[in-house]
mmCIF file of C-alpha atoms and ligand atoms in Angstrom:
data_model
loop_
_atom_site.group_PDB
_atom_site.id
_atom_site.type_symbol
_atom_site.label_atom_id
_atom_site.label_comp_id
_atom_site.label_asym_id
_atom_site.label_seq_id
_atom_site.Cartn_x
_atom_site.Cartn_y
_atom_site.Cartn_z
ATOM 1 C CA MET A 1 -22.332 5.950 19.670
ATOM 2 C CA GLY A 2 -22.615 8.892 17.290
ATOM 3 C CA GLY A 3 -22.694 8.708 13.530
ATOM 4 C CA SER A 4 -24.633 6.459 11.255
ATOM 5 C CA VAL A 5 -23.951 4.689 8.058
ATOM 6 C CA GLY A 6 -26.069 4.136 5.017
ATOM 7 C CA PRO A 7 -28.366 1.178 4.560
ATOM 8 C CA CYS A 8 -26.965 -2.244 3.848
ATOM 9 C CA THR A 9 -26.290 -2.738 0.150
ATOM 10 C CA ARG A 10 -26.011 -5.889 -1.864
ATOM 11 C CA SER A 11 -23.257 -6.325 -4.406
ATOM 12 C CA GLY A 12 -23.245 -9.784 -5.942
ATOM 13 C CA ASP A 13 -23.905 -12.165 -3.062
ATOM 14 C CA LEU A 14 -22.432 -9.941 -0.441
ATOM 15 C CA VAL A 15 -24.417 -7.777 1.892
ATOM 16 C CA SER A 16 -22.261 -4.971 3.192
ATOM 17 C CA ASN A 17 -22.824 -2.937 6.289
ATOM 18 C CA LEU A 18 -19.704 -0.866 5.711
ATOM 19 C CA ILE A 19 -21.015 2.121 3.792
ATOM 20 C CA ASP A 20 -19.687 5.609 4.332
ATOM 21 C CA GLN A 21 -21.595 8.868 4.395
ATOM 22 C CA PHE A 22 -21.097 9.307 0.630
ATOM 23 C CA GLY A 23 -22.427 5.849 -0.226
ATOM 24 C CA ARG A 24 -19.057 4.237 -0.861
ATOM 25 C CA THR A 25 -18.874 0.571 0.109
ATOM 26 C CA ILE A 26 -15.774 -0.195 2.149
ATOM 27 C CA GLU A 27 -14.472 -3.725 1.675
ATOM 28 C CA TYR A 28 -10.722 -3.251 1.858
ATOM 29 C CA LEU A 29 -8.547 -2.820 4.961
ATOM 30 C CA ARG A 30 -4.859 -1.974 4.801
ATOM 31 C CA ILE A 31 -3.184 -3.109 7.986
ATOM 32 C CA SER A 32 0.108 -1.616 9.097
ATOM 33 C CA VAL A 33 1.834 -4.359 11.076
ATOM 34 C CA THR A 34 4.804 -2.214 12.088
ATOM 35 C CA ASP A 35 5.918 1.404 11.801
ATOM 36 C CA ARG A 36 9.570 0.318 11.490
ATOM 37 C CA CYS A 37 11.569 -0.331 8.365
ATOM 38 C CA ASN A 38 14.915 -1.688 7.193
ATOM 39 C CA PHE A 39 15.050 1.008 4.471
ATOM 40 C CA ARG A 40 15.078 4.767 4.761
ATOM 41 C CA CYS A 41 13.588 5.737 1.406
ATOM 42 C CA ARG A 42 14.294 9.388 0.959
ATOM 43 C CA TYR A 43 10.691 10.244 0.084
ATOM 44 C CA CYS A 44 9.300 8.312 3.035
ATOM 45 C CA MET A 45 11.432 8.228 6.157
ATOM 46 C CA PRO A 46 14.150 10.413 7.678
ATOM 47 C CA LEU A 47 17.621 8.878 7.780
ATOM 48 C CA GLU A 48 17.581 8.699 11.566
ATOM 49 C CA GLY A 49 14.191 6.927 11.530
ATOM 50 C CA LEU A 50 11.094 8.117 13.348
ATOM 51 C CA PRO A 51 10.033 7.977 16.999
ATOM 52 C CA TRP A 52 9.033 4.313 16.896
ATOM 53 C CA LEU A 53 5.919 3.156 18.683
ATOM 54 C CA PRO A 54 6.549 1.261 21.928
ATOM 55 C CA LYS A 55 5.931 -2.447 21.520
ATOM 56 C CA SER A 56 3.043 -2.404 23.985
ATOM 57 C CA ASP A 57 1.178 0.075 21.766
ATOM 58 C CA ILE A 58 1.367 -2.171 18.729
ATOM 59 C CA LEU A 59 -1.457 -4.587 18.084
ATOM 60 C CA SER A 60 -0.512 -8.228 18.537
ATOM 61 C CA TYR A 61 -1.289 -10.652 15.719
ATOM 62 C CA GLU A 62 -4.136 -12.007 17.850
ATOM 63 C CA GLU A 63 -5.561 -8.499 18.179
ATOM 64 C CA ILE A 64 -5.296 -7.870 14.447
ATOM 65 C CA ARG A 65 -7.062 -11.178 13.867
ATOM 66 C CA GLU A 66 -9.862 -10.039 16.168
ATOM 67 C CA VAL A 67 -10.292 -6.747 14.276
ATOM 68 C CA VAL A 68 -10.564 -8.584 10.967
ATOM 69 C CA ALA A 69 -12.857 -11.240 12.448
ATOM 70 C CA GLN A 70 -15.245 -8.515 13.649
ATOM 71 C CA LEU A 71 -15.186 -6.596 10.345
ATOM 72 C CA ALA A 72 -15.534 -9.540 7.965
ATOM 73 C CA PRO A 73 -19.193 -10.201 8.866
ATOM 74 C CA LEU A 74 -19.872 -6.513 8.146
ATOM 75 C CA GLY A 75 -18.526 -6.772 4.603
ATOM 76 C CA LEU A 76 -14.732 -6.642 4.771
ATOM 77 C CA ARG A 77 -13.337 -8.796 1.967
ATOM 78 C CA ARG A 78 -9.813 -7.717 1.174
ATOM 79 C CA ILE A 79 -6.748 -7.276 3.364
ATOM 80 C CA ARG A 80 -3.361 -5.766 2.625
ATOM 81 C CA LEU A 81 -0.473 -6.102 5.067
ATOM 82 C CA THR A 82 1.809 -3.099 4.952
ATOM 83 C CA GLY A 83 3.829 -0.826 7.206
ATOM 84 C CA GLY A 84 6.605 0.330 7.675
ATOM 85 C CA GLU A 85 8.100 -2.833 6.313
ATOM 86 C CA PRO A 86 5.840 -5.761 7.202
ATOM 87 C CA THR A 87 8.411 -8.467 6.507
ATOM 88 C CA ILE A 88 10.638 -7.311 9.367
ATOM 89 C CA ARG A 89 7.993 -8.178 11.946
ATOM 90 C CA PRO A 90 8.789 -11.716 13.121
ATOM 91 C CA GLN A 91 6.567 -14.604 11.988
ATOM 92 C CA LEU A 92 4.489 -12.601 9.557
ATOM 93 C CA ASP A 93 3.278 -15.901 8.134
ATOM 94 C CA THR A 94 1.464 -16.538 11.430
ATOM 95 C CA LEU A 95 -0.650 -13.436 10.838
ATOM 96 C CA VAL A 96 -1.317 -14.459 7.241
ATOM 97 C CA ARG A 97 -2.521 -17.848 8.500
ATOM 98 C CA PHE A 98 -4.777 -16.209 11.109
ATOM 99 C CA ILE A 99 -6.410 -14.002 8.474
ATOM 100 C CA ARG A 100 -6.693 -16.798 5.916
ATOM 101 C CA ASP A 101 -8.859 -18.706 8.373
ATOM 102 C CA ILE A 102 -11.409 -15.891 8.755
ATOM 103 C CA PRO A 103 -14.560 -16.593 6.710
ATOM 104 C CA GLY A 104 -15.403 -13.875 4.211
ATOM 105 C CA VAL A 105 -11.851 -12.679 3.545
ATOM 106 C CA ASP A 106 -11.133 -13.574 -0.058
ATOM 107 C CA ASP A 107 -7.954 -11.661 -0.805
ATOM 108 C CA ILE A 108 -4.764 -11.191 1.235
ATOM 109 C CA ALA A 109 -2.034 -9.036 -0.259
ATOM 110 C CA LEU A 110 1.308 -7.726 0.977
ATOM 111 C CA SER A 111 3.125 -4.455 0.280
ATOM 112 C CA THR A 112 6.850 -4.851 0.778
ATOM 113 C CA ASN A 113 10.165 -3.334 -0.177
ATOM 114 C CA GLY A 114 11.019 -6.855 -1.336
ATOM 115 C CA VAL A 115 14.341 -7.223 0.459
ATOM 116 C CA LYS A 116 13.261 -10.353 2.320
ATOM 117 C CA LEU A 117 11.040 -11.852 -0.381
ATOM 118 C CA PRO A 118 13.614 -14.311 -1.742
ATOM 119 C CA GLU A 119 13.767 -15.990 1.676
ATOM 120 C CA MET A 120 10.109 -15.478 2.687
ATOM 121 C CA ALA A 121 7.932 -15.726 -0.427
ATOM 122 C CA GLY A 122 7.465 -19.509 -0.222
ATOM 123 C CA ARG A 123 6.539 -19.449 3.463
ATOM 124 C CA LEU A 124 4.087 -16.575 3.006
ATOM 125 C CA ALA A 125 2.420 -18.253 0.031
ATOM 126 C CA ALA A 126 2.106 -21.496 1.993
ATOM 127 C CA ALA A 127 0.446 -19.578 4.823
ATOM 128 C CA GLY A 128 -2.189 -18.283 2.414
ATOM 129 C CA LEU A 129 -0.877 -15.005 1.035
ATOM 130 C CA ASP A 130 -2.415 -14.371 -2.381
ATOM 131 C CA ARG A 131 -0.290 -11.632 -3.905
ATOM 132 C CA VAL A 132 2.363 -9.041 -3.422
ATOM 133 C CA ASN A 133 3.256 -5.470 -4.351
ATOM 134 C CA ILE A 134 6.986 -4.809 -4.392
ATOM 135 C CA SER A 135 8.343 -1.285 -4.130
ATOM 136 C CA ALA A 136 11.203 -0.891 -6.579
ATOM 137 C CA ASP A 137 12.351 2.592 -7.469
ATOM 138 C CA SER A 138 15.365 1.623 -9.547
ATOM 139 C CA LEU A 139 16.867 -1.342 -11.364
ATOM 140 C CA ARG A 140 20.414 -0.106 -10.702
ATOM 141 C CA ALA A 141 22.167 -1.312 -7.560
ATOM 142 C CA ASP A 142 23.925 1.973 -6.779
ATOM 143 C CA ARG A 143 20.769 3.977 -7.264
ATOM 144 C CA ILE A 144 18.708 1.650 -5.086
ATOM 145 C CA VAL A 145 21.144 2.339 -2.260
ATOM 146 C CA ALA A 146 21.046 6.083 -2.953
ATOM 147 C CA ILE A 147 17.228 6.145 -2.741
ATOM 148 C CA ALA A 148 16.724 3.612 0.061
ATOM 149 C CA ARG A 149 19.823 4.781 1.953
ATOM 150 C CA ARG A 150 20.565 1.237 3.117
ATOM 151 C CA ASP A 151 22.708 -1.268 1.267
ATOM 152 C CA LEU A 152 20.848 -4.547 1.759
ATOM 153 C CA GLY A 153 21.655 -6.053 -1.626
ATOM 154 C CA PHE A 154 18.101 -5.559 -2.887
ATOM 155 C CA ASP A 155 17.504 -6.892 -6.385
ATOM 156 C CA PRO A 156 13.962 -6.061 -7.565
ATOM 157 C CA VAL A 157 13.975 -8.561 -10.422
ATOM 158 C CA ALA A 158 15.102 -11.386 -8.101
ATOM 159 C CA ALA A 159 12.429 -10.397 -5.569
ATOM 160 C CA ALA A 160 9.668 -10.405 -8.186
ATOM 161 C CA GLN A 161 10.914 -13.698 -9.588
ATOM 162 C CA ALA A 162 10.903 -15.251 -6.098
ATOM 163 C CA ALA A 163 7.304 -14.111 -5.637
ATOM 164 C CA GLU A 164 6.315 -15.515 -9.026
ATOM 165 C CA ASP A 165 8.066 -18.820 -8.293
ATOM 166 C CA ALA A 166 6.166 -19.063 -5.003
ATOM 167 C CA GLY A 167 2.883 -18.767 -6.907
ATOM 168 C CA LEU A 168 1.959 -15.293 -5.699
ATOM 169 C CA ALA A 169 -0.075 -13.523 -8.377
ATOM 170 C CA PRO A 170 -0.535 -10.980 -9.695
ATOM 171 C CA ILE A 171 2.856 -9.407 -9.005
ATOM 172 C CA LYS A 172 3.004 -5.646 -9.007
ATOM 173 C CA LEU A 173 6.112 -3.511 -8.940
ATOM 174 C CA ASN A 174 5.512 -0.021 -7.563
ATOM 175 C CA VAL A 175 7.881 2.691 -8.753
ATOM 176 C CA VAL A 176 7.781 6.160 -7.179
ATOM 177 C CA VAL A 177 8.959 8.368 -10.007
ATOM 178 C CA MET A 178 11.126 11.371 -9.145
ATOM 179 C CA ARG A 179 12.298 13.764 -11.809
ATOM 180 C CA GLY A 180 16.074 13.915 -11.919
ATOM 181 C CA VAL A 181 16.393 10.871 -9.613
ATOM 182 C CA ASN A 182 14.970 7.818 -11.413
ATOM 183 C CA ASP A 183 12.691 9.095 -14.166
ATOM 184 C CA ASP A 184 15.266 8.013 -16.763
ATOM 185 C CA GLU A 185 14.422 4.378 -15.888
ATOM 186 C CA VAL A 186 10.738 4.327 -16.782
ATOM 187 C CA VAL A 187 11.402 2.737 -20.149
ATOM 188 C CA ASP A 188 13.614 0.049 -18.557
ATOM 189 C CA PHE A 189 10.849 -0.741 -16.083
ATOM 190 C CA ALA A 190 8.235 -0.863 -18.837
ATOM 191 C CA ARG A 191 10.470 -3.198 -20.856
ATOM 192 C CA LEU A 192 10.237 -5.758 -18.011
ATOM 193 C CA THR A 193 6.553 -6.197 -18.801
ATOM 194 C CA LEU A 194 7.334 -7.524 -22.265
ATOM 195 C CA ASP A 195 8.717 -10.814 -20.926
ATOM 196 C CA HIS A 196 7.385 -11.061 -17.374
ATOM 197 C CA PRO A 197 3.752 -11.292 -16.235
ATOM 198 C CA TRP A 198 4.383 -8.382 -13.889
ATOM 199 C CA HIS A 199 2.461 -5.157 -13.551
ATOM 200 C CA VAL A 200 4.773 -2.172 -13.228
ATOM 201 C CA ARG A 201 2.968 0.781 -11.675
ATOM 202 C CA PHE A 202 4.370 4.263 -11.685
ATOM 203 C CA ILE A 203 3.285 6.307 -8.680
ATOM 204 C CA GLU A 204 3.392 10.071 -8.631
ATOM 205 C CA LEU A 205 5.562 11.330 -5.820
ATOM 206 C CA MET A 206 3.402 12.675 -2.994
ATOM 207 C CA PRO A 207 4.427 15.608 -0.827
ATOM 208 C CA VAL A 208 4.007 13.911 2.535
ATOM 209 C CA GLY A 209 6.237 13.406 5.536
ATOM 210 C CA ALA A 210 9.252 15.357 6.707
ATOM 211 C CA LEU A 211 11.521 14.428 3.889
ATOM 212 C CA GLU A 212 14.857 14.826 2.219
ATOM 213 C CA PRO A 213 14.988 17.625 -0.320
ATOM 214 C CA MET A 214 11.929 16.996 -2.425
ATOM 215 C CA THR A 215 10.024 19.561 -4.383
ATOM 216 C CA GLU A 216 6.828 19.564 -6.344
ATOM 217 C CA GLU A 217 8.901 19.937 -9.522
ATOM 218 C CA MET A 218 10.037 16.355 -8.897
ATOM 219 C CA VAL A 219 6.513 15.041 -9.560
ATOM 220 C CA VAL A 220 6.424 13.568 -13.060
ATOM 221 C CA PRO A 221 2.844 13.596 -14.416
ATOM 222 C CA SER A 222 1.657 10.222 -15.649
ATOM 223 C CA ASP A 223 0.795 11.535 -19.122
ATOM 224 C CA GLU A 224 4.446 12.441 -19.603
ATOM 225 C CA LEU A 225 5.584 8.992 -18.437
ATOM 226 C CA LEU A 226 3.249 7.180 -20.784
ATOM 227 C CA SER A 227 4.425 9.277 -23.743
ATOM 228 C CA ARG A 228 8.030 8.494 -22.961
ATOM 229 C CA ILE A 229 7.290 4.763 -22.857
ATOM 230 C CA SER A 230 5.311 4.704 -26.089
ATOM 231 C CA ASP A 231 7.950 6.793 -27.864
ATOM 232 C CA ALA A 232 10.591 4.208 -26.925
ATOM 233 C CA LEU A 233 8.709 0.907 -27.000
ATOM 234 C CA GLY A 234 5.665 1.411 -29.212
ATOM 235 C CA PRO A 235 2.006 2.155 -28.622
ATOM 236 C CA LEU A 236 0.375 1.470 -25.271
ATOM 237 C CA SER A 237 -3.184 0.165 -25.386
ATOM 238 C CA PRO A 238 -5.530 0.729 -22.451
ATOM 239 C CA GLY A 239 -6.101 -2.447 -20.422
ATOM 240 C CA GLY A 240 -4.096 -5.559 -19.710
ATOM 241 C CA GLY A 241 -3.973 -4.934 -15.954
ATOM 242 C CA PRO A 242 -4.173 -7.603 -13.279
ATOM 243 C CA ALA A 243 -7.371 -9.575 -12.928
ATOM 244 C CA ARG A 244 -7.635 -8.746 -9.234
ATOM 245 C CA GLY A 245 -6.769 -5.771 -7.087
ATOM 246 C CA ASN A 246 -6.992 -3.051 -9.706
ATOM 247 C CA GLY A 247 -7.357 -0.288 -7.123
ATOM 248 C CA PRO A 248 -6.681 3.261 -8.235
ATOM 249 C CA ALA A 249 -4.271 2.405 -11.065
ATOM 250 C CA ALA A 250 -5.043 2.890 -14.761
ATOM 251 C CA TYR A 251 -3.422 0.141 -16.844
ATOM 252 C CA TYR A 252 -1.949 0.006 -20.343
ATOM 253 C CA SER A 253 -0.023 -2.623 -22.214
ATOM 254 C CA LEU A 254 2.560 -2.855 -24.948
ATOM 255 C CA ALA A 255 1.870 -5.113 -27.917
ATOM 256 C CA ASP A 256 2.462 -8.812 -27.078
ATOM 257 C CA SER A 257 3.527 -8.031 -23.523
ATOM 258 C CA ALA A 258 3.209 -10.528 -20.688
ATOM 259 C CA GLY A 259 2.444 -7.844 -18.117
ATOM 260 C CA SER A 260 1.217 -4.271 -18.039
ATOM 261 C CA VAL A 261 2.146 -0.725 -17.165
ATOM 262 C CA GLY A 262 0.017 1.188 -14.665
ATOM 263 C CA VAL A 263 -0.100 4.711 -13.383
ATOM 264 C CA ILE A 264 -1.295 5.864 -9.987
ATOM 265 C CA THR A 265 -1.929 9.552 -9.980
ATOM 266 C CA PRO A 266 -2.797 11.042 -6.601
ATOM 267 C CA MET A 267 -1.380 14.395 -7.639
ATOM 268 C CA THR A 268 -2.798 14.923 -11.119
ATOM 269 C CA HIS A 269 -6.041 12.899 -11.052
ATOM 270 C CA THR A 270 -7.979 12.020 -7.924
ATOM 271 C CA TYR A 271 -9.919 8.793 -7.464
ATOM 272 C CA CYS A 272 -11.539 9.487 -4.115
ATOM 273 C CA GLY A 273 -15.048 8.995 -5.543
ATOM 274 C CA SER A 274 -14.462 5.257 -5.820
ATOM 275 C CA CYS A 275 -12.409 4.822 -2.638
ATOM 276 C CA ASN A 276 -13.239 1.472 -1.034
ATOM 277 C CA ARG A 277 -10.610 1.358 1.712
ATOM 278 C CA VAL A 278 -9.696 2.239 5.250
ATOM 279 C CA ARG A 279 -6.453 1.729 7.152
ATOM 280 C CA LEU A 280 -5.515 0.258 10.496
ATOM 281 C CA THR A 281 -2.379 1.826 11.959
ATOM 282 C CA ALA A 282 0.119 -0.336 13.819
ATOM 283 C CA ASP A 283 -1.197 1.054 17.112
ATOM 284 C CA GLY A 284 -4.765 0.179 16.295
ATOM 285 C CA ARG A 285 -6.279 3.377 14.967
ATOM 286 C CA LEU A 286 -8.734 3.181 12.094
ATOM 287 C CA ARG A 287 -7.806 5.824 9.542
ATOM 288 C CA THR A 288 -10.436 6.569 6.937
ATOM 289 C CA CYS A 289 -8.295 8.590 4.519
ATOM 290 C CA LEU A 290 -4.581 8.246 3.853
ATOM 291 C CA PHE A 291 -4.210 12.004 3.669
ATOM 292 C CA GLY A 292 -6.665 13.091 6.333
ATOM 293 C CA ASP A 293 -5.901 13.119 10.029
ATOM 294 C CA HIS A 294 -9.197 11.597 11.055
ATOM 295 C CA GLU A 295 -8.661 8.408 13.067
ATOM 296 C CA VAL A 296 -10.777 6.392 15.493
ATOM 297 C CA ASP A 297 -9.058 4.304 18.155
ATOM 298 C CA LEU A 298 -9.980 0.625 17.997
ATOM 299 C CA ARG A 299 -7.278 -0.567 20.387
ATOM 300 C CA ALA A 300 -8.938 0.656 23.587
ATOM 301 C CA PRO A 301 -12.308 -0.994 22.895
ATOM 302 C CA LEU A 302 -10.530 -4.084 21.597
ATOM 303 C CA ARG A 303 -8.488 -4.436 24.774
ATOM 304 C CA ALA A 304 -11.600 -3.708 26.860
ATOM 305 C CA GLY A 305 -13.463 -6.506 25.103
ATOM 306 C CA GLU A 306 -16.059 -4.156 23.576
ATOM 307 C CA PRO A 307 -17.584 -4.749 20.138
ATOM 308 C CA LEU A 308 -15.808 -2.757 17.431
ATOM 309 C CA ALA A 309 -18.696 -2.207 15.004
ATOM 310 C CA PRO A 310 -19.950 1.053 16.591
ATOM 311 C CA PHE A 311 -16.457 2.529 16.441
ATOM 312 C CA VAL A 312 -16.015 1.470 12.838
ATOM 313 C CA HIS A 313 -19.365 2.943 11.862
ATOM 314 C CA ARG A 314 -18.487 6.188 13.592
ATOM 315 C CA ALA A 315 -15.231 6.352 11.623
ATOM 316 C CA LEU A 316 -17.015 5.689 8.324
ATOM 317 C CA ALA A 317 -19.592 8.348 9.043
ATOM 318 C CA GLU A 318 -16.742 10.835 9.097
ATOM 319 C CA LYS A 319 -14.698 9.522 6.170
ATOM 320 C CA PRO A 320 -13.967 12.594 4.042
ATOM 321 C CA GLU A 321 -15.306 12.883 0.519
ATOM 322 C CA ALA A 322 -11.855 13.582 -0.946
ATOM 323 C CA HIS A 323 -8.301 13.958 0.263
ATOM 324 C CA ALA A 324 -6.707 17.323 0.936
ATOM 325 C CA LEU A 325 -3.321 16.457 -0.488
ATOM 326 C CA LEU A 326 -3.337 19.088 -3.161
ATOM 327 C CA THR A 327 -4.022 21.880 -0.708
ATOM 328 C CA HIS A 328 -1.246 20.926 1.731
ATOM 329 C CA ARG A 329 2.283 22.135 1.411
ATOM 330 C CA VAL A 330 5.197 19.739 0.956
ATOM 331 C CA GLY A 331 6.197 18.191 4.273
ATOM 332 C CA GLY A 332 2.947 18.997 6.050
ATOM 333 C CA LEU A 333 1.635 15.465 6.521
ATOM 334 C CA ARG A 334 2.714 12.291 8.291
ATOM 335 C CA ALA A 335 5.021 9.887 6.448
ATOM 336 C CA LEU A 336 3.251 7.011 4.734
ATOM 337 C CA SER A 337 5.261 4.562 6.837
ATOM 338 C CA GLN A 338 3.405 5.865 9.909
ATOM 339 C CA VAL A 339 -0.079 5.445 8.541
ATOM 340 C CA GLY A 340 0.275 2.264 6.499
ATOM 341 C CA GLY A 341 0.833 3.722 3.038
HETATM 342 N N1 SAM B 401 7.587 -0.803 3.111
HETATM 343 C C1 SAM B 401 6.600 -1.225 2.176
HETATM 344 C C2 SAM B 401 6.915 -0.734 0.789
HETATM 345 O O1 SAM B 401 7.825 0.084 0.642
HETATM 346 O O2 SAM B 401 6.238 -1.179 -0.122
HETATM 347 C C3 SAM B 401 5.182 -0.828 2.550
HETATM 348 C C4 SAM B 401 4.978 0.542 3.132
HETATM 349 S S1 SAM B 401 5.346 1.901 2.031
HETATM 350 C C5 SAM B 401 4.965 3.268 3.066
HETATM 351 C C6 SAM B 401 3.986 1.782 0.895
HETATM 352 C C7 SAM B 401 4.159 2.530 -0.398
HETATM 353 O O3 SAM B 401 4.175 3.921 -0.131
HETATM 354 C C8 SAM B 401 5.432 2.217 -1.157
HETATM 355 O O4 SAM B 401 5.101 1.778 -2.469
HETATM 356 C C9 SAM B 401 6.148 3.531 -1.210
HETATM 357 O O5 SAM B 401 6.884 3.663 -2.390
HETATM 358 C C10 SAM B 401 5.000 4.513 -1.106
HETATM 359 N N2 SAM B 401 5.392 5.844 -0.670
HETATM 360 C C11 SAM B 401 5.969 6.206 0.507
HETATM 361 N N3 SAM B 401 6.169 7.540 0.547
HETATM 362 C C12 SAM B 401 5.734 8.040 -0.647
HETATM 363 C C13 SAM B 401 5.669 9.337 -1.216
HETATM 364 N N4 SAM B 401 6.116 10.412 -0.573
HETATM 365 N N5 SAM B 401 5.141 9.459 -2.460
HETATM 366 C C14 SAM B 401 4.673 8.377 -3.135
HETATM 367 N N6 SAM B 401 4.688 7.135 -2.642
HETATM 368 C C15 SAM B 401 5.217 6.958 -1.413
HETATM 369 FE FE1 SF4 B 402 10.376 1.659 4.303
HETATM 370 FE FE2 SF4 B 402 8.478 1.347 2.471
HETATM 371 FE FE3 SF4 B 402 8.959 3.769 3.580
HETATM 372 FE FE4 SF4 B 402 10.760 2.727 1.951
HETATM 373 S S1 SF4 B 402 8.642 3.288 1.406
HETATM 374 S S2 SF4 B 402 11.187 3.672 3.966
HETATM 375 S S3 SF4 B 402 10.579 0.583 2.351
HETATM 376 S S4 SF4 B 402 8.163 1.995 4.624
#
């Protein structure tokens, strides 16, 4: 099998064999459990949906468990379940339980649009889910429907509260900021962090997918967002972010706040140099960069009963040094729902 990886490295007690060609240690796998969704967010998915994967192409929970079980001894430590919308795949708690039982995995997180959290948070926490990121682009009911293009009665504050009540922590709210659409709500979102131990993260809109009218002028740089918040609510001090799962966000906090404000800036600042993650698509392809098209199929060897390590090492040997997002035109790349955003 072609490609090689760097030598094993030791970080703390852990010996990792998942090192890419630029020396980055990979310990984090984002698993897309479905390409489908109950929302049609205008920056993510066309109104009519996408050509969904046939069920037989999608990895079963047992197959996902096998992928994680083979990667954990190599150094995989952290898992995020995403999609599409992971909570619409039946019995998601079964998958959480499977992964919880795999030695070496010390963190299981979920990315969700939050619609089903009030009914599912308790069950997912009981199965072993550690924490949750909730996508919430507005606090106003009519605007949520306008952005998500489905009226499912989503209430972001109720969803976050349900997650907190279930013991999931830390709780992060992810807001994709779009100029002229929801950028007038950044102060309202930041105000939530005064009383709730929630981490509100503003994400720069990314020009991916075949989307509703969306232009680069809609990207609101994080520096502008932070100024608007401090002008309205007082100074923001660096720090105060969640104890675990910091990822690519930079965190700030308002005086005496229970939570924090974060910014994720794929468009104005890159963080590829410290990238520690790869993605597993719903149909079993290992994707080494969210914005690159390089993928290695794990499903065929998995279903043939072959060991996955050589395929994983080959993928890591070709993981790009940095993403090409800034050089692509709007609409040129696959939607994040298809690659496990
Ligand atoms: N359905 C789940 C959710 O919405 O959290 C998980 C999948 S969704 C693809 C993961 C994240 O990608 C969400 O936070 C969403 O807001 C973000 N996302 C999707 N398209 C985006 C875009 N064009 N720009 C920035 N973020 C995007
Ligand atoms: Fe669905 Fe998440 Fe994409 Fe919205 S961002 S359409 S909730 S996958």
